[in-house]
Coordinates of C-alpha atoms and ligand atoms in Angstrom, one line a residue:
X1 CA -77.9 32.6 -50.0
X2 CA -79.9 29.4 -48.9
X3 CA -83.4 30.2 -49.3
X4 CA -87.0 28.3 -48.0
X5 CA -89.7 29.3 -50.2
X6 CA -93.3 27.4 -48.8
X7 CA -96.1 27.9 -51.9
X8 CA -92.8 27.7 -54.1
X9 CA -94.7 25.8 -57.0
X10 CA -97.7 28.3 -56.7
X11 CA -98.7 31.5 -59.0
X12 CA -96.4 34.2 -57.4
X13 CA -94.2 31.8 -55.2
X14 CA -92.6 30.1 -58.7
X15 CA -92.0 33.6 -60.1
X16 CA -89.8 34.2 -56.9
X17 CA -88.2 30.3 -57.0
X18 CA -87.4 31.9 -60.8
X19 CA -85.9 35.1 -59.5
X20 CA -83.9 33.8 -56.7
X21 CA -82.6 30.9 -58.6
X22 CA -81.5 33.3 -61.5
X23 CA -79.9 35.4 -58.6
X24 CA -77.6 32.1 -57.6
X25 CA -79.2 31.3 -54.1
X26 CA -80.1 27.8 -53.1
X27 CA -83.9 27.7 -52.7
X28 CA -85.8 25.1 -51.5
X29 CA -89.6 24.9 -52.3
X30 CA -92.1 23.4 -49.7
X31 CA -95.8 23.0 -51.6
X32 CA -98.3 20.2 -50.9
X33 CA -98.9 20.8 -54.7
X34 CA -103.0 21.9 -53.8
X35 CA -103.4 24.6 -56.3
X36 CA -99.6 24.9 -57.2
X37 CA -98.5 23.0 -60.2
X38 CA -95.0 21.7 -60.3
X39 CA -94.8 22.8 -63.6
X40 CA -94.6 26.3 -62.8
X41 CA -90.9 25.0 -61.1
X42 CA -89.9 23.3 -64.4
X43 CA -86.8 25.6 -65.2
X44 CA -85.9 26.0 -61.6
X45 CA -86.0 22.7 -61.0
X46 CA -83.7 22.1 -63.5
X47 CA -81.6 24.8 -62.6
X48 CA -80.9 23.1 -59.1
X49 CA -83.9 24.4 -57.1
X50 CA -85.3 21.2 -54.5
X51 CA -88.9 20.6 -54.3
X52 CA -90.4 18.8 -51.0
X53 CA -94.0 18.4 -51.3
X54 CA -95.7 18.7 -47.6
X55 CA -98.4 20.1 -46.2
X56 CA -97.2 23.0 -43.6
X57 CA -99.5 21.5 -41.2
X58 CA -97.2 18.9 -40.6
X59 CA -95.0 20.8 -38.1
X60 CA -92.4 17.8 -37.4
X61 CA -91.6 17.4 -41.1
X62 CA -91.6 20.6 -41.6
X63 CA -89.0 21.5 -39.1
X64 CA -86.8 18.3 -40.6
X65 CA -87.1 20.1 -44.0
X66 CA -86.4 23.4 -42.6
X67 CA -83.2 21.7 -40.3
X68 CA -81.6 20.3 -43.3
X69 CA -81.9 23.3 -46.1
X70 CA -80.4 25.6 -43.0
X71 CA -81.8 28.7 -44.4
X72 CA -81.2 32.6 -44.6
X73 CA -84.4 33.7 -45.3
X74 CA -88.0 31.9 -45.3
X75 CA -90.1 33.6 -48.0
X76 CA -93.6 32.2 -46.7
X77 CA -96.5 32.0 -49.6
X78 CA -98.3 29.1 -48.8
X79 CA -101.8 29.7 -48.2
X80 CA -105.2 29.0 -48.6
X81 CA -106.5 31.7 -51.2
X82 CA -109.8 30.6 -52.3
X83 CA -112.0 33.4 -50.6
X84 CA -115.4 31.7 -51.0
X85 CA -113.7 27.9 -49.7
X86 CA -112.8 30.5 -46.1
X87 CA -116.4 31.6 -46.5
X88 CA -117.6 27.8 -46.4
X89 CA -115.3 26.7 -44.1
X90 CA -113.5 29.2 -42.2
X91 CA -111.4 26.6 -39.3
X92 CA -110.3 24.9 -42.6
X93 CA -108.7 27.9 -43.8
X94 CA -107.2 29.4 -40.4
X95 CA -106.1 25.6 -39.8
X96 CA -103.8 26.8 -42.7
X97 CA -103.6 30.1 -43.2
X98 CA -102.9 30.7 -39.1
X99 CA -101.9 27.3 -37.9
X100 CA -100.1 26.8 -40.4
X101 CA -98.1 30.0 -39.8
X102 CA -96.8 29.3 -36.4
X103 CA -95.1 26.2 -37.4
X104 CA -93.4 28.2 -40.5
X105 CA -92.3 30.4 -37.5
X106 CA -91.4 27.6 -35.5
X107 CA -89.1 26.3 -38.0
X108 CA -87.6 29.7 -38.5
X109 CA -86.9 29.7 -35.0
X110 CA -85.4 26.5 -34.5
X111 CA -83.2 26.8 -37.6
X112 CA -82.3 30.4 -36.9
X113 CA -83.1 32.1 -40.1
X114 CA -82.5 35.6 -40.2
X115 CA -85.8 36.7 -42.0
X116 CA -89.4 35.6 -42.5
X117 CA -90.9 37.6 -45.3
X118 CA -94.7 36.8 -45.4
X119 CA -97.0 37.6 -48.1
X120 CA -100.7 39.2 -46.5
X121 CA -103.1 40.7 -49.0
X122 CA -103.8 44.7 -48.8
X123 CA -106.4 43.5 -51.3
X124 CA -108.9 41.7 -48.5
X125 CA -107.7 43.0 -44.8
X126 CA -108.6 46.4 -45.1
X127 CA -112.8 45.5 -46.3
X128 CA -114.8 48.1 -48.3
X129 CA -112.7 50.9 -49.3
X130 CA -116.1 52.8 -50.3
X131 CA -116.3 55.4 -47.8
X132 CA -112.9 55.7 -47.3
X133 CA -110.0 57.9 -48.8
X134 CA -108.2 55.5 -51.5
X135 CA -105.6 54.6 -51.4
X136 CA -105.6 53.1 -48.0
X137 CA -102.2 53.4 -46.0
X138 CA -101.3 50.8 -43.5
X139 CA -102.7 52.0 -40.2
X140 CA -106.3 52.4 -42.0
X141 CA -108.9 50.0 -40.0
X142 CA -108.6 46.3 -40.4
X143 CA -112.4 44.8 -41.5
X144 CA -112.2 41.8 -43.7
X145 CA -115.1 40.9 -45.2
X146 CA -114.2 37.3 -45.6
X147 CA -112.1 34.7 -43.1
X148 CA -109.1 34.9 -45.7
X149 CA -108.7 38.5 -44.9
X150 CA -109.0 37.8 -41.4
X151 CA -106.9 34.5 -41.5
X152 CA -104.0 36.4 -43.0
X153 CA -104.5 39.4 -40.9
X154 CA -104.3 37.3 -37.9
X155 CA -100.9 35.2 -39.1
X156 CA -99.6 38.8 -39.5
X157 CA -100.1 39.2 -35.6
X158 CA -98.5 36.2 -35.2
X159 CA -95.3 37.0 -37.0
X160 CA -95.0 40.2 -34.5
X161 CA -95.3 38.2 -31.4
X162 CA -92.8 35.9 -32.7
X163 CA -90.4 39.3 -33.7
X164 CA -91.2 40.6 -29.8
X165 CA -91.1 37.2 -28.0
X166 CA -88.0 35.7 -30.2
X167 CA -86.3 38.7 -31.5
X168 CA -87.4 36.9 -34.8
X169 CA -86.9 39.6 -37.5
X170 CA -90.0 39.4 -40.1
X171 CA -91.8 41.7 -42.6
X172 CA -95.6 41.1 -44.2
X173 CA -96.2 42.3 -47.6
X174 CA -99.5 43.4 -47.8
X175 CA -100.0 42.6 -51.6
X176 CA -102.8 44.1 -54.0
X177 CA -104.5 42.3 -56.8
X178 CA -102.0 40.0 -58.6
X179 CA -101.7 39.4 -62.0
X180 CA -99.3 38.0 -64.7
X181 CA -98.8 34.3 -66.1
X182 CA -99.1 31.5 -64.2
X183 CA -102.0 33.0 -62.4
X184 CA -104.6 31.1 -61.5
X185 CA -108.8 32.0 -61.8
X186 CA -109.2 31.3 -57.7
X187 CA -106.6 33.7 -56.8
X188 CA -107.5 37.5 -55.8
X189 CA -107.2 39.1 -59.5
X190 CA -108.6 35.5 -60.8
X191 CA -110.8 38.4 -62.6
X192 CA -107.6 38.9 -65.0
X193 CA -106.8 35.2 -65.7
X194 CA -110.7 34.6 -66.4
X195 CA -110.7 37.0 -68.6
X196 CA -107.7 36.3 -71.1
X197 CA -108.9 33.0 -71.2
X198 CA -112.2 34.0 -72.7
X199 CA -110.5 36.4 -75.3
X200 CA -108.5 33.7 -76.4
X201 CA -111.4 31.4 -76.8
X202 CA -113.3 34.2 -78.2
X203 CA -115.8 34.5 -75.7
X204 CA -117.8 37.2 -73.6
X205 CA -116.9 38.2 -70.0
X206 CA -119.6 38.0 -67.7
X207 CA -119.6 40.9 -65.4
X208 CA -121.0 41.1 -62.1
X209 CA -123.3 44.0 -60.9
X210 CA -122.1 47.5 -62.8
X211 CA -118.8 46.4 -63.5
X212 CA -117.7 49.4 -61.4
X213 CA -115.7 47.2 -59.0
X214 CA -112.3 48.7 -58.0
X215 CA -109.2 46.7 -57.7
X216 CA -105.2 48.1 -57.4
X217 CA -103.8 45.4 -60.2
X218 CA -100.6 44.7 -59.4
X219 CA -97.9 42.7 -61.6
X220 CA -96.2 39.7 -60.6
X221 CA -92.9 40.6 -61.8
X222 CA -93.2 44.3 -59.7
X223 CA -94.3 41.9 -56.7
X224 CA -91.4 39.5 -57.3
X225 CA -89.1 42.9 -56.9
X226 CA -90.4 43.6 -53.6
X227 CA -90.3 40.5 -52.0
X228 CA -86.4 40.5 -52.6
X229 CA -86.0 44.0 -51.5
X230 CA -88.4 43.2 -48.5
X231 CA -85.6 40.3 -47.5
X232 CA -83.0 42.8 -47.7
X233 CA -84.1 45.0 -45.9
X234 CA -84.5 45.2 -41.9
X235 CA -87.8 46.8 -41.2
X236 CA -90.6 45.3 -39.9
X237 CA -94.8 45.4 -39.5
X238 CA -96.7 45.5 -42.5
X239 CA -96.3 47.1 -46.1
X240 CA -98.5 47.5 -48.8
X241 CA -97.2 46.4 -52.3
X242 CA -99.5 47.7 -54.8
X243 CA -100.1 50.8 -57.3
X244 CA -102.2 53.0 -55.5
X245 CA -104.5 53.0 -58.0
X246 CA -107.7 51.4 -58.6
X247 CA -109.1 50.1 -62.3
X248 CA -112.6 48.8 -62.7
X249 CA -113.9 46.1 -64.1
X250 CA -115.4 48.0 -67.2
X251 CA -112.4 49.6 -68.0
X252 CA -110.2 46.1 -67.9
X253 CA -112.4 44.5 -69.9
X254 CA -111.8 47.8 -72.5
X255 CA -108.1 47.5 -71.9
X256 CA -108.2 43.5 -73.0
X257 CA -110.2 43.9 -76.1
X258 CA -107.6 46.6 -77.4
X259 CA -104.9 44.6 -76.9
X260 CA -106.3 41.4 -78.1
X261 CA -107.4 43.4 -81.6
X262 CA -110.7 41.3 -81.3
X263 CA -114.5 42.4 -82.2
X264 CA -117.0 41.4 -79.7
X265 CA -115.4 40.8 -76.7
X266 CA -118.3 42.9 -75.0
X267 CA -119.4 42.2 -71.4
X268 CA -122.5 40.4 -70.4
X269 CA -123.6 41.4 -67.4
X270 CA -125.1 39.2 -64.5
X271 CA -126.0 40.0 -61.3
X272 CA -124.1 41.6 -58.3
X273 CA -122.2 39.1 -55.9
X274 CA -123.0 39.2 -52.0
X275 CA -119.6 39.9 -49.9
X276 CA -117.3 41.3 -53.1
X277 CA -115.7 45.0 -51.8
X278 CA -116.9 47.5 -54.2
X279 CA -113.2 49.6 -54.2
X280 CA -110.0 49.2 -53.2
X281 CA -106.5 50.6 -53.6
X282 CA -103.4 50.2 -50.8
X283 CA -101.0 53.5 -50.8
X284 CA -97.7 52.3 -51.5
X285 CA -95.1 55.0 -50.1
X286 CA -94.1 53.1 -47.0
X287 CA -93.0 50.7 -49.7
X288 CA -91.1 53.2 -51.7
X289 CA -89.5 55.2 -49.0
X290 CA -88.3 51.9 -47.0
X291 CA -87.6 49.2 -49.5
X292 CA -86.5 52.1 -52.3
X293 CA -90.1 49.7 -53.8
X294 CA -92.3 50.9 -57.0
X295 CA -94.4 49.2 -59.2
X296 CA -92.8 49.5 -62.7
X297 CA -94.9 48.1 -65.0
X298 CA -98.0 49.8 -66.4
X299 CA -101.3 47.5 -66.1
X300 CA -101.4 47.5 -70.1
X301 CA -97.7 46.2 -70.3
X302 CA -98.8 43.9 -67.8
X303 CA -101.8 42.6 -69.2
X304 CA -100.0 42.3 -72.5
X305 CA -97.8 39.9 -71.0
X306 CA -100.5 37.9 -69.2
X307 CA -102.2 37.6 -72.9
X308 CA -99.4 36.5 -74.6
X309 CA -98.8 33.5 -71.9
X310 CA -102.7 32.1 -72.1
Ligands
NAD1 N1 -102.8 36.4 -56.0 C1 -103.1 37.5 -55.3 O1 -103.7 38.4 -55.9 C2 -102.7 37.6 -53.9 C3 -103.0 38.8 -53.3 C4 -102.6 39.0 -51.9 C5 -101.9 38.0 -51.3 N2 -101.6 36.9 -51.9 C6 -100.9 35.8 -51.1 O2 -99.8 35.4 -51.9 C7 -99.5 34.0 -51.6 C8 -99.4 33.2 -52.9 O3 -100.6 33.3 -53.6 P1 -100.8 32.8 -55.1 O4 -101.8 33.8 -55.7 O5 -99.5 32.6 -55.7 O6 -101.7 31.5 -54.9 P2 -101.3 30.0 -55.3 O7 -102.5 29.2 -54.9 O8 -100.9 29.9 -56.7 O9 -100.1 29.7 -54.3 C9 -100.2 29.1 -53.0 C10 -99.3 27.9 -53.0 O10 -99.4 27.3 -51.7 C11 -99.6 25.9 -51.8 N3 -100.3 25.5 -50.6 C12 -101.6 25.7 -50.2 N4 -101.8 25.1 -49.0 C13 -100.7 24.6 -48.6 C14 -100.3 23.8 -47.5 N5 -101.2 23.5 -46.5 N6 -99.0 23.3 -47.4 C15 -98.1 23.6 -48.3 N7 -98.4 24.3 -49.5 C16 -99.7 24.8 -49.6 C17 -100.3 25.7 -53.0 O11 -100.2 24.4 -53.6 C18 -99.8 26.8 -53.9 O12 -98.7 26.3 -54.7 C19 -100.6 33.6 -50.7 O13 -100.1 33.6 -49.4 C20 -101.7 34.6 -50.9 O14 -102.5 34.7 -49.7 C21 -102.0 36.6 -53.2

């Protein structure tokens, strides 16, 4: 199957480019290269995977690209993810995040691909889980607490007027906290990446506030699983991909210095950050009952893989 992948050189979009290339398709990567490295493509690339480096403002070239690799499905990753940059400038980020959605539609459109799987974050639409019965489920309120979360949110919307107006068929992975190699510090579980670099150089994590932030960790390779399954599938509207569980910040940094067999990697603690949700988890059954979707791998096999790639 002939696949487009935008954010294809990125942290989670390479692991896909990996997964789909090992599956035979035909993928073609569309990345401006911002905070994705096209080293994170080397194998693919070699295995016959095509990288076009373009920004996805750029609507006519990227309805060229889009004419020429004629494809199935559009797995659509690109994105600005750096929370604090939407905080600072929030039209930069929707100039991206939403404008740059429509012309991914527009190119699905024109080109007539069957699917448009979109990755949204169950991590930043759904605000401050305190309060609120964890793990949230998809029709708990929407309140970002940042313009990514309402950036995404709102490219969501767009894909269902698109799926009304067009009869263009699209799904939006709300994803939780993502982990594993390749990851990058700005991304949403940056926390992870931080982390295991500062084992590895043997030095202390700094921890915000009590440490007693939640996050539902999710890894890469679990996420990987559900975007294919979310391409095979028909349904529509948005689902959340994560483990329903929530692990603070204390008990990471507990869970690192076990498996890193080190003395001393004990946390120094700074103070709170403005804007940060205190907890979060996203409930994952719609996953499981209508993409046959679970997370499989435990956050200590998980973060045991992350350390042995830093
Ligand atoms: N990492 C997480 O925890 C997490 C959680 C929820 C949702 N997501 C979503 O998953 C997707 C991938 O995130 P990631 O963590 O792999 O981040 P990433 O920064 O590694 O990947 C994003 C990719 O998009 C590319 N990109 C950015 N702006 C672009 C533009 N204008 N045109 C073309 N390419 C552009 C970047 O170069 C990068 O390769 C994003 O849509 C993000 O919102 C991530």
């Amino acid at each position: 199957m002939d696949c487009l992948v935008t954010g294809g050189a990125g942290f989670i979009g390479s692991h896909l480019v990996d997964g789909l290339v090992a599956r035979g398709d035909g993928v073609t990567v569309v990345d401006d290269i911002s905070t994705g490295r096209i080293e994170n493509l080397d194998a693919s690339l070699e295995a016959g995977a095509r990288l076009v480096e373009l920004d996805i403002r750029a609507r006519d070239n990227l309805l060229e690209v889009a004419q020429e690799a004629k494809p199935e499905i559009i797995f659509h990753l690109a994105a600005q993810i750096d929370v604090r940059k939407s905080v600072a400038d929030a039209a930069f980020d929707a100039s991206i995040n939403v404008g740059g959605t429509a012309n991914v539609l527009d190119a699905a459109r024109a080109t007539g691909a069957r699917r448009v799987v979109f990755t949204s974050t169950g991590g930043a639409v759904y605000g401050e889980g305190e309060g609120q019965k964890l793990p949230l489920p998809e029709d708990a309120p929407i309140a970002p607490m940042a313009p990514y979360g309402q950036s995404k949110f709102a490219a969501e919307g767009y894909l269902g007027l698109y799926e009304r107006l067009f009869g263009l068929s699209s799904v939006s992975l709300r994803l939780g906290n993502v982990y594993g190699p390749r990851q990058d510090p700005l991304g949403e579980a940056g926390v992870i990446a931080i982390f295991c670099g500062l084992l590895r150089a043997g030095e202390s994590p700094t921890v915000f506030g009590d440490g007693a932030q939640t996050r539902d960790y999710i890894y890469v390779g679990d996420v990987v699983e559900a975007l294919l399954a979310a391409a095979g599938s028909a349904i529509s509207g948005p689902v959340n991909v994560g483990t329903g569980r929530e692990t603070d910040v204390l008990e990471l940094v507990a869970q690192l210095r076990a498996l890193g067999g080190v003395n001393g990697f004990e946390p120094k603690l700074a103070p709170p950050r403005t804007g940060e949700v205190q907890r979060i988890s996203i409930d994952p059954s719609r996953a499981a009952r209508e993409l046959g979707w679970q997370a499989k791998t435990s956050l200590d096999d998980g973060l045991d893989l992350t350390l042995a790639s830093v």
